[in-house]
Amino acid sequence: MFVRDAHAYTIAPDDWKVLLSQHRRWINSTVHNLGELVFLDQLCGFCCFSMRFVVMIDLVSMLIQPVTAGYVRILSSLIAYLIYRAVALKEVIPTISIIMIAAVYGSQALVFVLCAKWDMIGWMVFYILAIPLFFLVLPLYSFWKMDDFSLGSMRVVLGESGKKIVVHVRRLVFFS
């Protein structure tokens, strides 16, 4: 049900320790929930078109995410090396490699030009720089600290005078 007057409040993490703790809880709860969904009998579909298959793919992709980030780095380094050999060393490179690289990057560039979303290029640079953090550091940290059940101090904030204040979430009545 859509409620126009609904309000949501959150406290964004302003500290690296709080961000790590928050993402650790999110990733661990996601792995747990996907693991629970795999064993449900009420999931719709059949064979590779079932929700169980989609959930299993999501679970497996989440578990191998750090390794995938490493493979992406290795493959991008190999592509950069191929381009360097072709341009600087004037060596003969298999033509199919250059055609495939040009097709992939050319199609992405074509989408950028046709959609004229130039601000997305800046966000793409930010995303590429953040890939090691969100695909390597945070998942590895969350799996390493999987047995840590502490919630941290999410409701404690520092006031203007430096005094610790506990923020209480007021109880909202949805239906009267």
XYZ file of C-alpha atoms in Angstrom:
176
model
C 0.000 0.000 0.000
C 1.370 3.441 -0.941
C 1.226 6.021 1.840
C 1.973 9.540 0.645
C 2.718 10.898 4.138
C 5.170 8.129 5.062
C 8.588 9.219 6.329
C 11.787 7.220 6.678
C 14.749 8.216 8.800
C 18.260 6.862 8.687
C 21.603 7.705 10.168
C 24.249 7.528 7.458
C 27.583 6.141 8.630
C 30.172 8.860 9.024
C 32.957 6.611 10.226
C 34.800 3.771 8.493
C 34.197 1.420 11.455
C 30.434 2.036 11.373
C 30.331 1.514 7.576
C 32.170 -1.803 7.890
C 29.871 -2.947 10.686
C 26.757 -1.932 8.754
C 27.805 -3.687 5.547
C 28.932 -6.735 7.524
C 25.423 -7.082 8.943
C 23.801 -6.497 5.537
C 25.945 -9.040 3.705
C 25.614 -11.658 6.448
C 21.844 -11.256 6.603
C 21.613 -11.467 2.803
C 23.595 -14.725 2.748
C 21.413 -16.119 5.545
C 18.145 -15.108 3.858
C 19.211 -16.544 0.497
C 20.237 -19.761 2.246
C 16.788 -19.969 3.835
C 15.051 -19.331 0.499
C 16.897 -22.177 -1.227
C 15.137 -24.760 0.968
C 11.592 -23.382 0.649
C 9.158 -25.673 -1.143
C 6.779 -22.892 -2.180
C 9.070 -21.233 -4.742
C 7.479 -20.984 -8.174
C 8.766 -22.233 -11.513
C 10.519 -25.355 -12.762
C 14.055 -26.385 -13.733
C 16.212 -23.392 -14.743
C 13.158 -21.120 -14.789
C 12.427 -21.481 -11.077
C 12.910 -18.968 -8.305
C 15.077 -21.553 -6.525
C 17.516 -21.417 -9.450
C 17.565 -17.599 -9.340
C 18.151 -17.637 -5.572
C 20.952 -20.200 -5.922
C 22.629 -18.146 -8.652
C 22.370 -15.052 -6.440
C 23.816 -16.931 -3.459
C 26.700 -18.420 -5.447
C 27.506 -15.073 -7.067
C 27.592 -13.428 -3.639
C 29.966 -16.061 -2.281
C 32.407 -15.840 -5.220
C 32.246 -12.043 -5.514
C 35.745 -11.365 -4.059
C 37.338 -13.868 -6.457
C 35.425 -12.368 -9.372
C 36.777 -8.916 -8.531
C 40.292 -10.350 -8.687
C 39.626 -11.954 -12.067
C 38.245 -8.682 -13.422
C 41.448 -6.922 -12.364
C 43.583 -9.578 -14.028
C 41.565 -9.492 -17.259
C 41.631 -5.699 -17.432
C 45.406 -5.809 -16.920
C 45.709 -8.294 -19.784
C 43.604 -6.066 -22.037
C 45.789 -3.074 -21.163
C 48.887 -5.165 -21.934
C 47.450 -6.216 -25.315
C 46.746 -2.602 -26.205
C 50.268 -1.592 -25.102
C 51.837 -4.313 -27.264
C 49.738 -3.302 -30.252
C 50.458 0.425 -29.964
C 53.926 0.854 -28.451
C 55.763 -2.273 -29.551
C 54.095 -2.489 -32.981
C 53.656 -6.237 -32.542
C 51.084 -8.228 -34.439
C 48.124 -9.008 -32.206
C 45.322 -11.366 -33.229
C 42.772 -9.195 -35.001
C 39.829 -10.856 -33.293
C 41.072 -9.612 -29.896
C 41.138 -6.001 -31.048
C 37.739 -6.358 -32.753
C 36.140 -7.791 -29.595
C 37.628 -5.068 -27.373
C 36.467 -2.392 -29.819
C 32.981 -3.936 -29.963
C 32.579 -3.997 -26.184
C 33.900 -0.509 -25.523
C 32.346 0.889 -28.697
C 28.859 -0.313 -27.758
C 29.188 1.267 -24.310
C 30.420 4.519 -25.838
C 27.524 4.460 -28.300
C 25.039 4.148 -25.428
C 26.671 7.116 -23.672
C 26.534 9.259 -26.812
C 22.960 8.349 -27.763
C 21.546 8.810 -24.255
C 23.559 12.017 -23.633
C 23.945 11.252 -19.930
C 27.350 12.866 -19.545
C 27.183 12.989 -15.757
C 27.213 9.186 -15.742
C 30.823 9.189 -16.946
C 31.901 10.845 -13.695
C 29.878 8.356 -11.656
C 31.411 5.525 -13.700
C 34.912 6.662 -12.685
C 33.810 6.773 -9.034
C 32.257 3.293 -9.357
C 35.388 1.833 -10.962
C 37.537 3.257 -8.173
C 35.146 1.818 -5.545
C 35.036 -1.712 -7.015
C 37.852 -3.059 -4.793
C 36.085 -1.749 -1.700
C 32.585 -3.032 -2.374
C 33.484 -6.280 -4.176
C 36.622 -7.321 -2.288
C 37.142 -5.614 1.075
C 33.569 -5.556 2.417
C 32.610 -9.154 1.474
C 35.893 -10.556 2.786
C 35.511 -8.562 6.016
C 31.915 -9.718 6.461
C 32.797 -13.382 5.903
C 35.785 -13.048 8.245
C 33.595 -11.492 10.979
C 30.557 -13.713 10.365
C 30.467 -14.882 13.994
C 30.373 -11.295 15.335
C 26.779 -10.634 16.394
C 27.283 -7.198 17.933
C 25.121 -4.452 16.494
C 27.491 -1.630 17.350
C 26.311 1.749 18.548
C 23.945 2.775 15.776
C 21.671 4.831 18.049
C 24.450 6.722 19.853
C 25.453 10.045 18.309
C 27.678 12.866 19.456
C 25.926 16.103 20.272
C 27.260 19.580 19.535
C 29.089 19.734 22.873
C 30.716 16.340 22.295
C 28.324 14.648 24.737
C 26.964 11.232 23.716
C 23.231 11.235 23.023
C 21.095 8.119 22.527
C 18.632 8.635 19.682
C 15.315 6.837 20.158
C 13.171 6.031 17.167
C 9.649 7.115 17.947
C 6.962 4.521 17.572
C 4.794 5.212 14.536
C 1.169 4.146 14.315
C 0.404 2.976 10.783
C -3.269 2.148 11.185
C -5.658 3.787 13.596
